[in-house]
Short mmCIF file of C-alpha atoms and ligand atoms in Angstrom, two decimals:
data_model
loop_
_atom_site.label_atom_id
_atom_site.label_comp_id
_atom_site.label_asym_id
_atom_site.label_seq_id
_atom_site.Cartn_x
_atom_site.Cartn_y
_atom_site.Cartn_z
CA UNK V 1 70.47 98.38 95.67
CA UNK V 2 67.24 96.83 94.69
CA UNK V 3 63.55 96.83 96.26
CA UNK V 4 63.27 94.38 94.08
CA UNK V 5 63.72 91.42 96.73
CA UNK V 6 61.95 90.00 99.36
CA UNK V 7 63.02 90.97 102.36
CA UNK V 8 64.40 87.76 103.33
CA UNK V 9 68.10 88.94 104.06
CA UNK V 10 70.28 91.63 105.67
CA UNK V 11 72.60 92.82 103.00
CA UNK V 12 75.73 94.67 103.45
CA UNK V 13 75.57 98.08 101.68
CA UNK V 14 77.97 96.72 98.93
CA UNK V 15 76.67 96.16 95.02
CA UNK V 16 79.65 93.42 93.57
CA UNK V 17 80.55 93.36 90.06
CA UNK V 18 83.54 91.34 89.54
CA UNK V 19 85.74 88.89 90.98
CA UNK V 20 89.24 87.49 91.43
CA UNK V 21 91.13 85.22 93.47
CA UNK V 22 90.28 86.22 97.20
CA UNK V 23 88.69 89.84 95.59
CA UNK V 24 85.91 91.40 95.00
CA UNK V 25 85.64 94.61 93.28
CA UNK V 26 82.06 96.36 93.87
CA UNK V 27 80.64 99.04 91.02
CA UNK V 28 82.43 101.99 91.64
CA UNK V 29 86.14 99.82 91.60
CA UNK V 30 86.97 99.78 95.47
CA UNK V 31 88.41 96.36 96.49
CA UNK V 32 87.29 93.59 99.16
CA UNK V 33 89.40 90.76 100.17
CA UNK V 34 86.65 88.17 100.70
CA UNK V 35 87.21 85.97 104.15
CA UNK V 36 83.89 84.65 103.66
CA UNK V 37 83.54 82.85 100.08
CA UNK V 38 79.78 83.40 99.65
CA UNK V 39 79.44 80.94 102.77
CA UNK V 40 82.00 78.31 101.48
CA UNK V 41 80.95 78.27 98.25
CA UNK V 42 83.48 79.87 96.25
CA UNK V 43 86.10 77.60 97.31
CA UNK V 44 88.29 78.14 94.91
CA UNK V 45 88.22 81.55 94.79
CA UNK V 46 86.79 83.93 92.30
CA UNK V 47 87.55 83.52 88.64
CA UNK V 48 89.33 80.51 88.89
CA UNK V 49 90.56 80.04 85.68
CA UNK V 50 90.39 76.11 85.23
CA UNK V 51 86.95 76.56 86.70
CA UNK V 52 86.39 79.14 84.36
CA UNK V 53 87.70 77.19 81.43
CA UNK V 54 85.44 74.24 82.77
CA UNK V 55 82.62 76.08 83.14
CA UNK V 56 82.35 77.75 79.36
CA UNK V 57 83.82 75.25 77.83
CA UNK V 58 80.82 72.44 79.49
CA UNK V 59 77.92 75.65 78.44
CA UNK V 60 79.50 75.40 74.70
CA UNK V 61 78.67 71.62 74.53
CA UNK V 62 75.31 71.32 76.11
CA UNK V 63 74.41 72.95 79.42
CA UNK V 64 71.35 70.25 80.34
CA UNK V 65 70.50 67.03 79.11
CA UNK V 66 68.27 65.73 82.16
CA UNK V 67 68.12 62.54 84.35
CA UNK V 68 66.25 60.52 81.46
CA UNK V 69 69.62 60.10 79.81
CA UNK V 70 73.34 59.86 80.55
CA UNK V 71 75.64 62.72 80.01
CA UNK V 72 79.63 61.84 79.75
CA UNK V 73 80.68 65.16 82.28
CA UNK V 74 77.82 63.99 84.65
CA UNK V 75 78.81 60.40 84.88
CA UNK V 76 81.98 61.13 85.49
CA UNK V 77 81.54 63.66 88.08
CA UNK V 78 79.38 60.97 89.68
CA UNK V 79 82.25 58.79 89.67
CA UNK V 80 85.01 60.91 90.58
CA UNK V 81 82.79 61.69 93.80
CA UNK V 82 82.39 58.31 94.93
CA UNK V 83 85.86 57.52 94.34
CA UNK V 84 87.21 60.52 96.36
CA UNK V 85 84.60 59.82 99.64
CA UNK V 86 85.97 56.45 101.58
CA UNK V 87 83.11 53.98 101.88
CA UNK V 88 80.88 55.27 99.75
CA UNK V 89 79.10 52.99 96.99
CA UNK V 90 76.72 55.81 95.00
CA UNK V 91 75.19 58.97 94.81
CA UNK V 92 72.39 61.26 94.11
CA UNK V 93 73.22 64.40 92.56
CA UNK V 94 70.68 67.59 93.93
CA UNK V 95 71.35 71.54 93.56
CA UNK V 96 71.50 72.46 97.82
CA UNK V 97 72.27 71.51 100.52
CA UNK V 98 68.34 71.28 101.92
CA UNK V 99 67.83 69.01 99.04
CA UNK V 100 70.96 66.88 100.10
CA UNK V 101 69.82 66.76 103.84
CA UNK V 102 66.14 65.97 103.00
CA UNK V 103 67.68 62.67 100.06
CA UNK V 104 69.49 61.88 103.43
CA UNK V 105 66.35 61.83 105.44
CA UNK V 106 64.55 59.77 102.79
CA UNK V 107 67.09 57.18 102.61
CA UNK V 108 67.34 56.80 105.97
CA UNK V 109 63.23 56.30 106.65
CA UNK V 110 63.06 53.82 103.89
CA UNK V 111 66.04 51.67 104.78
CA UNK V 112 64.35 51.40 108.19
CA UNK V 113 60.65 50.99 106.54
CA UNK V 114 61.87 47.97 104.29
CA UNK V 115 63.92 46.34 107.17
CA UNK V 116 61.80 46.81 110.26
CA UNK V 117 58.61 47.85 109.46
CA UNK V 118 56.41 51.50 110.31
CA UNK V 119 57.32 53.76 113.16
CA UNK V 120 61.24 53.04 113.57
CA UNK V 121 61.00 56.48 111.46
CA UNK V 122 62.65 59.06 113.62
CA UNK V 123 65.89 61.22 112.86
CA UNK V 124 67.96 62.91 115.83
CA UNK V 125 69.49 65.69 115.26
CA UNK V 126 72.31 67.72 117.32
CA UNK V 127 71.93 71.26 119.44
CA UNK V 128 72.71 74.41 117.97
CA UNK V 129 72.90 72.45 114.13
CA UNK V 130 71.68 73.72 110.94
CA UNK V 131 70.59 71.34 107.55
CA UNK V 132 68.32 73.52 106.19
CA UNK V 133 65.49 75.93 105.12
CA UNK V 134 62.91 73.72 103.93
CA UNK V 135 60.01 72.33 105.96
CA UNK V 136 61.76 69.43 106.82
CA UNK V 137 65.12 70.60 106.97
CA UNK V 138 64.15 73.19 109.46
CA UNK V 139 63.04 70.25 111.62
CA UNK V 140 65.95 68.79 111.14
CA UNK V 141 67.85 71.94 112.61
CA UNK V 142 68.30 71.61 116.17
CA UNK V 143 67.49 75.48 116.80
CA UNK V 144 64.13 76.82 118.49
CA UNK V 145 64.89 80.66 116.47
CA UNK V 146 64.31 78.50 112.92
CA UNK V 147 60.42 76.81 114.56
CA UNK V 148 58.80 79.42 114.17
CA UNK V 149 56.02 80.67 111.84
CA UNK V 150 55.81 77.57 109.01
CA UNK V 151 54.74 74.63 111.37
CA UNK V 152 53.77 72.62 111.49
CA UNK V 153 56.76 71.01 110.52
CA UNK V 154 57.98 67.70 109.39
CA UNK V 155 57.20 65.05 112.40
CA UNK V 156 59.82 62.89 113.74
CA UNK V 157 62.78 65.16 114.30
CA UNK V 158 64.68 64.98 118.06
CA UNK V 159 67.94 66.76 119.24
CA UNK V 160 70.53 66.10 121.83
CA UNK V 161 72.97 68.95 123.19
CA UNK V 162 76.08 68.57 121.16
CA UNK V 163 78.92 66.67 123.60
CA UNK V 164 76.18 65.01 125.50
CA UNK V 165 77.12 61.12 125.22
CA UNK V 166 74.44 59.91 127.22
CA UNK V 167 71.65 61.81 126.03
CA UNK V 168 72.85 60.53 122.35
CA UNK V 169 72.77 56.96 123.94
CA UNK V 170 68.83 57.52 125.56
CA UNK V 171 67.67 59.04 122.03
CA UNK V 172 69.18 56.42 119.73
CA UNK V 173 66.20 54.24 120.50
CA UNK V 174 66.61 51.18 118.31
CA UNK V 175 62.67 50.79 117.82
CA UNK V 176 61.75 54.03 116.99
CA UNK V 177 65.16 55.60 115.18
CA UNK V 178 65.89 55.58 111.86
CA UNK V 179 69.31 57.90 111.68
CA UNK V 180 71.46 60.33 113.22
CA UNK V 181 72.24 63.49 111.27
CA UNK V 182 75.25 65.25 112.51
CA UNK V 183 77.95 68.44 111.26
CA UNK V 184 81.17 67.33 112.26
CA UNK V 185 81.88 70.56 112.81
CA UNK V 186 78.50 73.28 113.29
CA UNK V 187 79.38 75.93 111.22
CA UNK V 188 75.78 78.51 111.34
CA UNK V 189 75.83 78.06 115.04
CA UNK V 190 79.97 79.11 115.69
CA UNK V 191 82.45 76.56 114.45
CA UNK V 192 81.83 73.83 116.84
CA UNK V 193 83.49 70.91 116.22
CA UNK V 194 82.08 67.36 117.70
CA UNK V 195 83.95 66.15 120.16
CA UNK V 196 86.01 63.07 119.52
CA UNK V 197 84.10 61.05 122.37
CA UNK V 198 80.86 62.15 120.91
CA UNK V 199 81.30 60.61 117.21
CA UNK V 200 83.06 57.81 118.85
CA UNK V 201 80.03 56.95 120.51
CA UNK V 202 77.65 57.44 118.14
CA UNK V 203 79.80 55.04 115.72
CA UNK V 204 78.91 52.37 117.88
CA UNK V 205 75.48 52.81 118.93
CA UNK V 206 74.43 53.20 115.46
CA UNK V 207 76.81 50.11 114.34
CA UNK V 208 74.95 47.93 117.16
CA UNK V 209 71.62 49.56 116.78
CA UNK V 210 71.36 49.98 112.88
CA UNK V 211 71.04 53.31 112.66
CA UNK V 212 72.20 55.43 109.85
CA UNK V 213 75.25 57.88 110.57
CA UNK V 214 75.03 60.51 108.58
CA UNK V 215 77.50 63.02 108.21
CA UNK V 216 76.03 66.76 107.12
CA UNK V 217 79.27 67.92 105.13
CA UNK V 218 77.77 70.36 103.46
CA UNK V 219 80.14 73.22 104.88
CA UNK V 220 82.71 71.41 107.30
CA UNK V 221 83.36 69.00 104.23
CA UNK V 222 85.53 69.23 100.90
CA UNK V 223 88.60 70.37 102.26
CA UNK V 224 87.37 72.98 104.60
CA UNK V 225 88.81 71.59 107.92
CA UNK V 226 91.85 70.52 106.09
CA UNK V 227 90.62 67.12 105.52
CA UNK V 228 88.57 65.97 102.47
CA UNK V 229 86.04 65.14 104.69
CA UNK V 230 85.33 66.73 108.10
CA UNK V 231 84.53 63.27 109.85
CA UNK V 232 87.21 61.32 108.24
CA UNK V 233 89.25 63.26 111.01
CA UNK V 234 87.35 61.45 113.84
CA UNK V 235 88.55 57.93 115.05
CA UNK V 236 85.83 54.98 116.07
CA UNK V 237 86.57 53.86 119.56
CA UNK V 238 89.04 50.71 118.56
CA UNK V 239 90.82 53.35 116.74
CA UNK V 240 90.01 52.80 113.72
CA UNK V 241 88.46 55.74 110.92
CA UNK V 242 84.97 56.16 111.34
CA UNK V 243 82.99 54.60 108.85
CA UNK V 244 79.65 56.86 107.83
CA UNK V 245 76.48 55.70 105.88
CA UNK V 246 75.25 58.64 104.03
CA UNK V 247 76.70 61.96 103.40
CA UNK V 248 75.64 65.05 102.13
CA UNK V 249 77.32 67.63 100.31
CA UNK V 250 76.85 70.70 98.49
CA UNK V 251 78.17 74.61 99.06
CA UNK V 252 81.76 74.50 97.83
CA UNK V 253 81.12 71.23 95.57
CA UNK V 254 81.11 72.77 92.11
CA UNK V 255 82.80 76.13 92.94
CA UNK V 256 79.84 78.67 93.02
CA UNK V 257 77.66 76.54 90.34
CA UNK V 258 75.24 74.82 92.86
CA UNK V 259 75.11 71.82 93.21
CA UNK V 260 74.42 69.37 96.20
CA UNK V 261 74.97 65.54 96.31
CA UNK V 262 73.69 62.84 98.89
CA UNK V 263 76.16 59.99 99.16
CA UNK V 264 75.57 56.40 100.39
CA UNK V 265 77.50 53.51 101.20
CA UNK V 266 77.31 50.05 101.60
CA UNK V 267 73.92 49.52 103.99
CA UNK V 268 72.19 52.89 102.43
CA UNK V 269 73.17 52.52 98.71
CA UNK V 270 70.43 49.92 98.02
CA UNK V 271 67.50 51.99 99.74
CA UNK V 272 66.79 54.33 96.34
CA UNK V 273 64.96 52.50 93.74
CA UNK V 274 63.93 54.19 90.05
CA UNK V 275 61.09 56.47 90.98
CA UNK V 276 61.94 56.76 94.66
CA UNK V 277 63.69 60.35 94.09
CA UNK V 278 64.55 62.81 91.64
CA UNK V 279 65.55 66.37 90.45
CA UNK V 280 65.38 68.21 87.58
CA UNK V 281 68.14 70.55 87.82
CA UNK V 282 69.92 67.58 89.62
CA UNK V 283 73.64 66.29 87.70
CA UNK V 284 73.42 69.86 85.46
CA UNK V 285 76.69 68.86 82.97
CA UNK V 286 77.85 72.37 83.58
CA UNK V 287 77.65 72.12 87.97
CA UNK V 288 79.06 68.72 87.03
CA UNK V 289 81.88 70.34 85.05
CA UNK V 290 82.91 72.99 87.53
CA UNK V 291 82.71 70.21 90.52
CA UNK V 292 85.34 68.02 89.04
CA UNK V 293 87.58 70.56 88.98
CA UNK V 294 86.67 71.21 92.95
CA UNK V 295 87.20 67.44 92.86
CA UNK V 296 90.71 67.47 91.80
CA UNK V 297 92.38 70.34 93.42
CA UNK V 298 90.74 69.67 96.86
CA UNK V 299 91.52 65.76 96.91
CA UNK V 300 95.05 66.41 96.81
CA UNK V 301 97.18 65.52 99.78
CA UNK V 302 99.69 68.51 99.55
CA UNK V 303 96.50 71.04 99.05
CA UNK V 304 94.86 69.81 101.82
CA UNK V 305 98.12 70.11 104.06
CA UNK V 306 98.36 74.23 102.45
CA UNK V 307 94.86 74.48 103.67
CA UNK V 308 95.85 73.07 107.00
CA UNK V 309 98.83 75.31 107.51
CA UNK V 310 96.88 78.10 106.24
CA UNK V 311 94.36 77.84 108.82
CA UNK V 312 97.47 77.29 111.13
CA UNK V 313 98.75 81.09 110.42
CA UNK V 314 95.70 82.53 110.68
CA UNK V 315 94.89 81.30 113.96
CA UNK V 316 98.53 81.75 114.85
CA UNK V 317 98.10 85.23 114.42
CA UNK V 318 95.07 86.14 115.96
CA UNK V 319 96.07 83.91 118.82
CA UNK V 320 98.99 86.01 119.19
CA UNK V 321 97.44 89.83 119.41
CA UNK V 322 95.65 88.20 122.87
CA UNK V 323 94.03 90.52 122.05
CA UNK V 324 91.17 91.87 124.97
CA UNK V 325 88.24 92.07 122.67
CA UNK V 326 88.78 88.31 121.33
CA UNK V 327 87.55 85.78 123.82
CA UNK V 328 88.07 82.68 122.12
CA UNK V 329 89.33 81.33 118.58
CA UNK V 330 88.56 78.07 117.35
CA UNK V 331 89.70 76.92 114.15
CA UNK V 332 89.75 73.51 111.73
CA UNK V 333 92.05 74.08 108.77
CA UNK V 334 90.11 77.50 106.80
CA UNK V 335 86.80 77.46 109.17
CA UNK V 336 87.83 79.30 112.01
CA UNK V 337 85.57 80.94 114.34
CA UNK V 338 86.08 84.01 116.50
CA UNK V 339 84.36 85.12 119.54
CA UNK V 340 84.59 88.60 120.54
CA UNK V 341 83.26 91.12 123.69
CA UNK V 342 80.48 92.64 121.25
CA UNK V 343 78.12 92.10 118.56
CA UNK V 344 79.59 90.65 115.29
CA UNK V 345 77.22 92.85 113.09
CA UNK V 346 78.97 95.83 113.55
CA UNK V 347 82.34 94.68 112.61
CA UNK V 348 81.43 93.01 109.54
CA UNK V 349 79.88 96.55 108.45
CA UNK V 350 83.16 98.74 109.33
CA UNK V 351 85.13 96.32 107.42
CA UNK V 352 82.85 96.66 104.26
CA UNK V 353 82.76 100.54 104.96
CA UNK V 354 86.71 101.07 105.45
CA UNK V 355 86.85 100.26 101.46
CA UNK V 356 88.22 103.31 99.93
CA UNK V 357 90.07 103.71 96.78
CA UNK V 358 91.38 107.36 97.41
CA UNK V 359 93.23 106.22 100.61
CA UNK V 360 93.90 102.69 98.77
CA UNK V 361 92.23 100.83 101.46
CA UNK V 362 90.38 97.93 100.77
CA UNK V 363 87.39 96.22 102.48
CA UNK V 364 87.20 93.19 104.18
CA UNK V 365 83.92 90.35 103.67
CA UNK V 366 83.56 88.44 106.78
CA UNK V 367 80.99 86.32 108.12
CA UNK V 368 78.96 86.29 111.59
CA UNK V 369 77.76 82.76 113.33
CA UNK V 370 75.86 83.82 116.11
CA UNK V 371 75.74 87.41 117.49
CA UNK V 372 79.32 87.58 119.03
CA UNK V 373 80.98 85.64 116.29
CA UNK V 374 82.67 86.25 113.30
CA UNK V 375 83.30 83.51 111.11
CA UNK V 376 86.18 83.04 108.61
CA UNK V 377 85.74 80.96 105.92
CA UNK V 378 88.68 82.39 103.17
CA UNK V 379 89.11 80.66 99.71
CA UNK V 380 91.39 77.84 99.94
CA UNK V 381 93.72 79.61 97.40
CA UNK V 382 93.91 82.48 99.29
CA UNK V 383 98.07 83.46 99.76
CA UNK V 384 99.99 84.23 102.67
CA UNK V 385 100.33 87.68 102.36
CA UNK V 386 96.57 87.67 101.79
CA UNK V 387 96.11 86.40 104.83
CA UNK V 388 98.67 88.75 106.17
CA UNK V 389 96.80 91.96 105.10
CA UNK V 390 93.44 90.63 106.15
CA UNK V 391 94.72 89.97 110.10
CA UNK V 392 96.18 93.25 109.89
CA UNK V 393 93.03 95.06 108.42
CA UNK V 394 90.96 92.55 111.47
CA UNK V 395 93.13 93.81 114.08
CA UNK V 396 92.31 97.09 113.06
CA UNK V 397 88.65 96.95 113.01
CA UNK V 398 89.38 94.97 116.89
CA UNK V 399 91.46 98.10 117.90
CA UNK V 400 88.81 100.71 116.46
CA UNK V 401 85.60 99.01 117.79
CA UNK V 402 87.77 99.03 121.35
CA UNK V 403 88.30 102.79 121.01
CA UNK V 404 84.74 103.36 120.04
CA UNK V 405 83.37 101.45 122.98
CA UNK V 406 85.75 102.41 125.36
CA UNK V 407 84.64 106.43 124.15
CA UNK V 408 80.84 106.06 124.65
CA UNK V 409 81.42 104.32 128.11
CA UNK V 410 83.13 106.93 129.20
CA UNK V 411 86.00 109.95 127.66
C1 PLP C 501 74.35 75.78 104.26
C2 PLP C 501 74.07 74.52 104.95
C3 PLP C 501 72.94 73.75 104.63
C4 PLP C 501 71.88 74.21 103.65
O1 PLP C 501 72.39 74.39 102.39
P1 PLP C 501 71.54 75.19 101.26
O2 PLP C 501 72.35 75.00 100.03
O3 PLP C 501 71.48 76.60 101.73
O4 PLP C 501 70.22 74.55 101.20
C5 PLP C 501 72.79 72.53 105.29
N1 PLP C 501 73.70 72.11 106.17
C6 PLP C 501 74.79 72.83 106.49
C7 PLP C 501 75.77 72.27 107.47
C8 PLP C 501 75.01 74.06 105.91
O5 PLP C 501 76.07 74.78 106.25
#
């Protein structure tokens, strides 16, 4: 394990050296089935070999040309992306998703700068959401643990408790708001999906006001909830698909290459003009490579209903241990959320630590969202009896932690 870092996260005592499918195999060969997917990234799995193909077979042509010229892969990644996301018109490719939240922020100031003039400049923001790590992106983030230390931060940031219609309709002012940034479903803070009357409403006040709805998509999106995108599951309040202005993308879109991508449609798609915005590492042929693959497989009707039904079973299951330590699951298609009686921390620790080749156990990579929830966010080619072994392996850790607990309290 290396010093070598800054100390910016708490790692699992686990060195990986290869992947495949849903499995990681660290150094000394013991296995992991991975339920987390490097936080949605690796979406298709480890070693996916048409991603794999894609990948070298991109780096063997050219792995960079830069946004002065055209590249074929790039342009047609570009293209492919617009085509797949209803309503939109174009796109800016970026590397993260900060640098797709903080495009979105930009295009939303200026479309309100050109049209109505300084101080209409303001972005709200939901409770409990997260877009972010940079200055601005921080502000966007609707959590008091991530404002502290670097302020001051970017001005002009409000939130509203998630569910909270009315505060939504007091803070979309219409002189001094410029967009709404929301998650469809808050994945840092829990798996929390929006509720339907919530995005209903704030369809129409932007609609009326002119405010840009942006979607943050960055984790809920590209087939995650079992929808392409996480929003297009929400309906406006005649009924009708909601209809967004901007959204952002990035995490899963190339398939563990990063890559991020702000997307804008008809009223935003104007607001860029040549010199507005940039990125150097922004459109990379070989992120642009691996993403159309993404592109393909998850923009298929039938794999989006396997990821559905997936998610179905794995709820299913845990739904039916009921068992005492779990106090709530909620789940959209392969992000699924788990509250339980205790901290999360532990449990993701004795299911890295059960690994153990002797006894042919494997470990099991799970996520936490909040200190009493683990999150579960599996490779959407993960197989049924993958998903089998995992429950079994979660039940487990459930039943142990219970025994543990229920020893130093008293026996
Ligand atoms: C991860 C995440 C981000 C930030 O993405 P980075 O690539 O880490 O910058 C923003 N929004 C949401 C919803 C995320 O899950």
């Amino acid at each position: 394990m290396s010093g070598a870092f800054m100390n910016t996260y708490h790692r699992l005592p686990v060195i990986f050296a290869r992947g495949e499918g849903s499995w990681l195999f660290d150094i000394n060969g013991k296995k992991y089935l991975d339920l987390g997917s490097g936080i949605a990234v690796n979406c298709l799995g480890h070693a996916y070999p048409p991603l794999v193909r894609a990948i070298a077979g991109q780096a063997e042509k050219y792995i960079h040309v830069g946004n002065y010229f055209h590249s074929d892969v790039t342009g047609a990644f570009a293209e492919k992306l617009v085509a797949s996301c209803a309503g939109m018109r174009n796109v800016f490719l970026a590397n993260s998703g900060a640098e797709a939240n903080e495009g979105a922020c930009k295009i939303a100031r200026k479309y309100s700068l050109k049209k109505y003039g300084p101080g209409r400049h303001t972005i709200v923001t939901l409770r409990g959401s997260f877009h972010g790590r940079t200055i601005t992106t921080l502000a966007a983030t609707g959590q008091d643990k991530f404002h502290r230390d670097f302020g001051p931060f970017t001005e002009g940031f409000t939130y509203i408790p998630g569910g909270d219609v009315e505060a939504l309709d007091r803070a979309l002012d219409r002189k001094t708001v410029a967009g709404l940034l929301i998650e469809a479903v808050q994945g840092e803070s829990g798996i929390i999906p929006q509720s339907a009357e919530l995005i209903a409403a704030a369809a129409r006040l932007c609609a009326e006001r002119d405010i840009l709805l942006m979607f943050d998509e960055i984790q809920c999106g590209l087939g995650r909830t079992g929808a392409f995108l996480a929003f297009e599951q929400y309906r406006d309040e005649s009924g009708a698909p909601v209809k967004a202005d901007v959204v952002t993308l990035a995490k899963g879109l190339a398939g563990g290459i990063p890559a991020g991508a702000v997307l804008a449609g008809e009223k935003a798609a104007g607001v860029f003009e040549t010199g507005d915005h940039g990125s150097t590492f922004g459109g990379n042929a070989v992120a642009a490579a691996a993403g159309l693959v993404v592109l393909k497989t998850v923009t298929d009707p039938d794999f989006l209903a396997g990821i559905r039904r997936k998610g179905e079973m794995i709820t299913g299951i845990i739904n039916a241990w009921k068992h005492p330590a779990i106090t709530e699951t909620r789940g959209r298609g392969l992000m699924i959320g788990v509250d339980i009686d205790r901290e999360a921390w532990p449990v993701l620790e004795e299911a890295v630590a059960r690994a153990d080749s002797a006894k042919g156990r494997c470990g099991l990579l799970m996520l936490s969202a909040g200190p009493r929830t683990l999150r579960l966010l599996p490779p959407y080619t993960i197989s049924d009896g993958e998903i089998e072994q995992g429950m079994d392996i979660l039940k487990e850790l459930l039943d142990r932690q219970k025994k543990n607990h229920c020893g130093t309290n008293g026996s």
